[in-house]
Coordinates of C-alpha atoms and ligand atoms in Angstrom, one line a residue:
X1 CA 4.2 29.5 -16.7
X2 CA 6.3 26.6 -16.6
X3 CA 4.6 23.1 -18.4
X4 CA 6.5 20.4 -16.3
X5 CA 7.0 17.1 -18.3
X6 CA 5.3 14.7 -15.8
X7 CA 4.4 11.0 -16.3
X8 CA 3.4 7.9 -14.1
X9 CA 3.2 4.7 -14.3
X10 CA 1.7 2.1 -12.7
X11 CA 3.9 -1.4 -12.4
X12 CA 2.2 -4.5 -12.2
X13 CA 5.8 -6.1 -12.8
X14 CA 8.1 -6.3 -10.8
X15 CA 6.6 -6.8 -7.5
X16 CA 6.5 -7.8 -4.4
X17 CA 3.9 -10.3 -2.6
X18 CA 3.3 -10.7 1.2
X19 CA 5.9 -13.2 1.6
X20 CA 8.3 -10.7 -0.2
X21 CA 8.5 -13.0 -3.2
X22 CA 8.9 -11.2 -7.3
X23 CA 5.2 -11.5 -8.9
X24 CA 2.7 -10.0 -11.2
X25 CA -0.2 -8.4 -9.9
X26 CA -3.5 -8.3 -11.7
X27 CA -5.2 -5.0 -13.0
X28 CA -8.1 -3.4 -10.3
X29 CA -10.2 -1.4 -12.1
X30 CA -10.3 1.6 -9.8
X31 CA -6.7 2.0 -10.3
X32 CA -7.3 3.1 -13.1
X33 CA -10.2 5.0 -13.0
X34 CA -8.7 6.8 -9.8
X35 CA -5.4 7.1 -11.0
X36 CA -6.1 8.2 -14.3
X37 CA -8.6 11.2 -13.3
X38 CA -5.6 12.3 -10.7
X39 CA -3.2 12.5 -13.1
X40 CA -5.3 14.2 -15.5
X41 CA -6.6 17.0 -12.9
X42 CA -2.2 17.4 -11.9
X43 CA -2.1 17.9 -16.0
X44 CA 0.4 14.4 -16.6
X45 CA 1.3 13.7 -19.8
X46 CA 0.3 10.0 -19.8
X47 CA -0.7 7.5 -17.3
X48 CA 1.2 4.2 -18.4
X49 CA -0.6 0.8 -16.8
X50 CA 2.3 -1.7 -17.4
X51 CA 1.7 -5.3 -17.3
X52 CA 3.6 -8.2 -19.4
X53 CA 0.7 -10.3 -19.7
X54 CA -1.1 -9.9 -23.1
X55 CA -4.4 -11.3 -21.4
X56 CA -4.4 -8.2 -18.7
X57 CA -3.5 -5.7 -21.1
X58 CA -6.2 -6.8 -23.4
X59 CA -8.5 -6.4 -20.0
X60 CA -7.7 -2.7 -19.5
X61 CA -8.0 -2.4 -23.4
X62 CA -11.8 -3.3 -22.8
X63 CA -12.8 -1.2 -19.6
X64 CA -10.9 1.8 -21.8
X65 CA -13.1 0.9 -24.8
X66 CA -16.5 0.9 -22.5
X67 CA -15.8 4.2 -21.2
X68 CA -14.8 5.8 -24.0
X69 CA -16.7 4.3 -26.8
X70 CA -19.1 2.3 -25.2
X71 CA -22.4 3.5 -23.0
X72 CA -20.2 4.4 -20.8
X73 CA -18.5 7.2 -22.0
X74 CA -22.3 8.5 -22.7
X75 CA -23.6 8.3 -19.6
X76 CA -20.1 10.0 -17.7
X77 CA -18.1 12.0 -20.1
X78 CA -15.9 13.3 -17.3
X79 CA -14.7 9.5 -16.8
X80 CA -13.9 9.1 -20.9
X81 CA -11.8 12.8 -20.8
X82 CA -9.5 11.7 -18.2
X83 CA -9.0 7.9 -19.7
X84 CA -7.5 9.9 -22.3
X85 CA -3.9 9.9 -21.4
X86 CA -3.9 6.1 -20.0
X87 CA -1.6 4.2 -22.2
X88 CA -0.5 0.4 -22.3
X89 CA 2.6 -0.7 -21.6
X90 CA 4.2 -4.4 -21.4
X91 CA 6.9 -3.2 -20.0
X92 CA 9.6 -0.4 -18.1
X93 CA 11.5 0.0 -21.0
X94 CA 8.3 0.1 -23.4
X95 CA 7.8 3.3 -21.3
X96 CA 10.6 4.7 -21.4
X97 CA 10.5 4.0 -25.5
X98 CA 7.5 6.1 -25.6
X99 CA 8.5 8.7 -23.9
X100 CA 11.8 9.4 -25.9
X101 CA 10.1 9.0 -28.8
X102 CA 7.6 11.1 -27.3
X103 CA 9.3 14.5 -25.9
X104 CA 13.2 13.4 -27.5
X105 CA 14.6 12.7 -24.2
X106 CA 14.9 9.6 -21.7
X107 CA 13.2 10.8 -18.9
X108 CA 14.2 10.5 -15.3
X109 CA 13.2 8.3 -13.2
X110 CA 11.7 8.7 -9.3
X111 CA 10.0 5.6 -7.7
X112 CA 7.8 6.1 -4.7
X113 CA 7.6 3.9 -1.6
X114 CA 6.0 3.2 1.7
X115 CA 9.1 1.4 3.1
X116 CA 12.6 4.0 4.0
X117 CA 15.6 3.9 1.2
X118 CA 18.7 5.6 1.9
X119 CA 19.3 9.0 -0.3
X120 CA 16.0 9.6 -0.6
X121 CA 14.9 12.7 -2.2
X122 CA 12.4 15.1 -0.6
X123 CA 9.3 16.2 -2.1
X124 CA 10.3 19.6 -1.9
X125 CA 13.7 19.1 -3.9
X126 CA 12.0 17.3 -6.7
X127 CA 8.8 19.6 -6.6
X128 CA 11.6 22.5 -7.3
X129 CA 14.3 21.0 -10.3
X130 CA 11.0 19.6 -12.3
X131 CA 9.6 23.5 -12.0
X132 CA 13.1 24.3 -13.5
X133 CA 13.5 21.3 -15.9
X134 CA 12.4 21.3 -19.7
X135 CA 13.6 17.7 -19.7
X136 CA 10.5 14.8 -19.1
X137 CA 9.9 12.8 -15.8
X138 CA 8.6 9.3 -15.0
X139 CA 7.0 9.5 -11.4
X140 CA 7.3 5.2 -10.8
X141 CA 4.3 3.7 -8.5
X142 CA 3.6 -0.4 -7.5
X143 CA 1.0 -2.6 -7.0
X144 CA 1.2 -5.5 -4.8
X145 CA 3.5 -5.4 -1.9
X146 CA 5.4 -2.5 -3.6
X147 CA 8.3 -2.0 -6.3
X148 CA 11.3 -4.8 -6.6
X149 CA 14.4 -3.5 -5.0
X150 CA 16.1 -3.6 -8.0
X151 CA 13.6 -1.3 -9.7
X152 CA 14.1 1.4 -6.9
X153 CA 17.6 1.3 -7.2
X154 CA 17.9 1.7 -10.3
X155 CA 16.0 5.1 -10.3
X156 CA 17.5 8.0 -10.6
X157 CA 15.6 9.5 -7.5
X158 CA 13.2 7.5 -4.6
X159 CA 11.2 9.5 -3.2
X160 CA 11.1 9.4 0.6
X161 CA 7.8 7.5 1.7
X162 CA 4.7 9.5 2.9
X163 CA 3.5 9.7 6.4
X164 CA 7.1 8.0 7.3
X165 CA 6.7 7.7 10.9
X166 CA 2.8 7.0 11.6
X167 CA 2.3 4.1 13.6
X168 CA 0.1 3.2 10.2
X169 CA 1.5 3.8 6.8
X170 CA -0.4 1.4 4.2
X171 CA -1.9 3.9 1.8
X172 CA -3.4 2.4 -1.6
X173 CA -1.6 3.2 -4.6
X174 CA -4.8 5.5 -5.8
X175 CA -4.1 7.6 -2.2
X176 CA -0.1 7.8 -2.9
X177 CA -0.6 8.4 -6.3
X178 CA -3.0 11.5 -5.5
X179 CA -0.9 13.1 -2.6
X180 CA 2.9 12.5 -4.4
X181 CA 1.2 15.2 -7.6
X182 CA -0.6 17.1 -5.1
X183 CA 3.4 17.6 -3.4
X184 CA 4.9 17.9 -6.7
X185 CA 2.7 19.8 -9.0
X186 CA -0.1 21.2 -7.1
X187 CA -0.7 24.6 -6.4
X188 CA 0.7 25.2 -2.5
Ligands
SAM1 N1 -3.1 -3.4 -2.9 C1 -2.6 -2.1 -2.7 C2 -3.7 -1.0 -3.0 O1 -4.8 -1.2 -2.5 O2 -3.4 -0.1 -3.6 C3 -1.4 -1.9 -3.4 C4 -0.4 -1.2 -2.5 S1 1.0 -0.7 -3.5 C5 2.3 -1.5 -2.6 C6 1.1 0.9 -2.9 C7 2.0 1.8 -3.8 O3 1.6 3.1 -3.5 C8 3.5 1.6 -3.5 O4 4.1 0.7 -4.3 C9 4.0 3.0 -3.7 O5 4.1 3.3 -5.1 C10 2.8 3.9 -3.2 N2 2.8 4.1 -1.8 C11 2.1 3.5 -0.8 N3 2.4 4.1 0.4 C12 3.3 5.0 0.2 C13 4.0 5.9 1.0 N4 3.8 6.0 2.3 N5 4.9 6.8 0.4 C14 5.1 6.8 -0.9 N6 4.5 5.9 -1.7 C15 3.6 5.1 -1.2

């Protein structure tokens, strides 16, 4: 049985607004209450929440603290066992860091996507070389209007964007987070 080396991460930096502007979101709770029980049900190595601002970080620090030390973590045990592999971040390269240091390779990268980027990579193509890979991967996901262009270019893969050609494609992150390790790593 293959053990695919699969992380996320959640950007809060770089960002787009409405007005297609660079920003920095703030942290929404069910992010990462969602997010984290997806990835732990898809079996993800860590859930990184990366945000540069010390202030926000030290906000996720507390919900993480209430749910897994606090009454919290009493009252719904399922909720402190999946906040188990979130992880702080200030930054990209902070995550990539840990996850060298981590597995002892860089991992590579695939960003996700509502809008269409050329050479994108299907589901099925990725779903197949991390079965076959024993090197890690970082699966990249944005808050706000979505990732910086910069960011998605610089990945080594984009994913091609869900539900590409519904008259509606706004999915929240929690939604696109859930389906893209349900393509990937679930059982189909
Ligand atoms: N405020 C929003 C919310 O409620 O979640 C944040 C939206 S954020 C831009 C959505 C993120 O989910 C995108 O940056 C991308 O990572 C992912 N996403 C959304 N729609 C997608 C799609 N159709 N295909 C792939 N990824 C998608």
């Amino acid at each position: 049985v293959s053990d695919p080396q699969v992380y996320i991460a959640l950007i809060h930096y770089p960002v787009y607004n409405k007005r297609m502007e660079v920003i920095t979101t703030s942290v929404t709770n069910l992010d990462l209450h969602d997010i984290s029980r997806a990835a732990y049900t898809y079996q993800v190595k860590g859930f990184y929440v990366v945000h540069p601002l010390a202030s926000q970080r030290e906000l996720i620090h507390q919900i993480l603290d209430y749910w897994q030390n606090g009454y919290g973590g009493q009252y719904n045990p399922d909720r402190r066992e999946a906040f188990q592999i979130l992880r702080v971040a200030s930054s990209i390269s902070e995550v990539l860091t840990g996850i060298r240091e981590e597995t002892g390779s860089v991992p590579r990268i695939a960003t996700t996507d509502a809008r269409i980027y050329p050479n994108s990579i299907s589901y099925r193509s990725l779903r197949e070389e991390i079965s076959a890979a024993k090197s890690p991967y970082l699966l990249m996901f944005g808050t706000g209007w979505g990732l910086e262009k910069q960011t998605m270019l610089g990945a080594d893969y984009i994913l091609e964007p869900i539900a590409a050609d519904r008259p509606y494609n706004h999915l929240s992150v929690r939604s696109a987070t859930a389906i893209t390790l349900d393509r990937l790593l679930g059982d189909i």
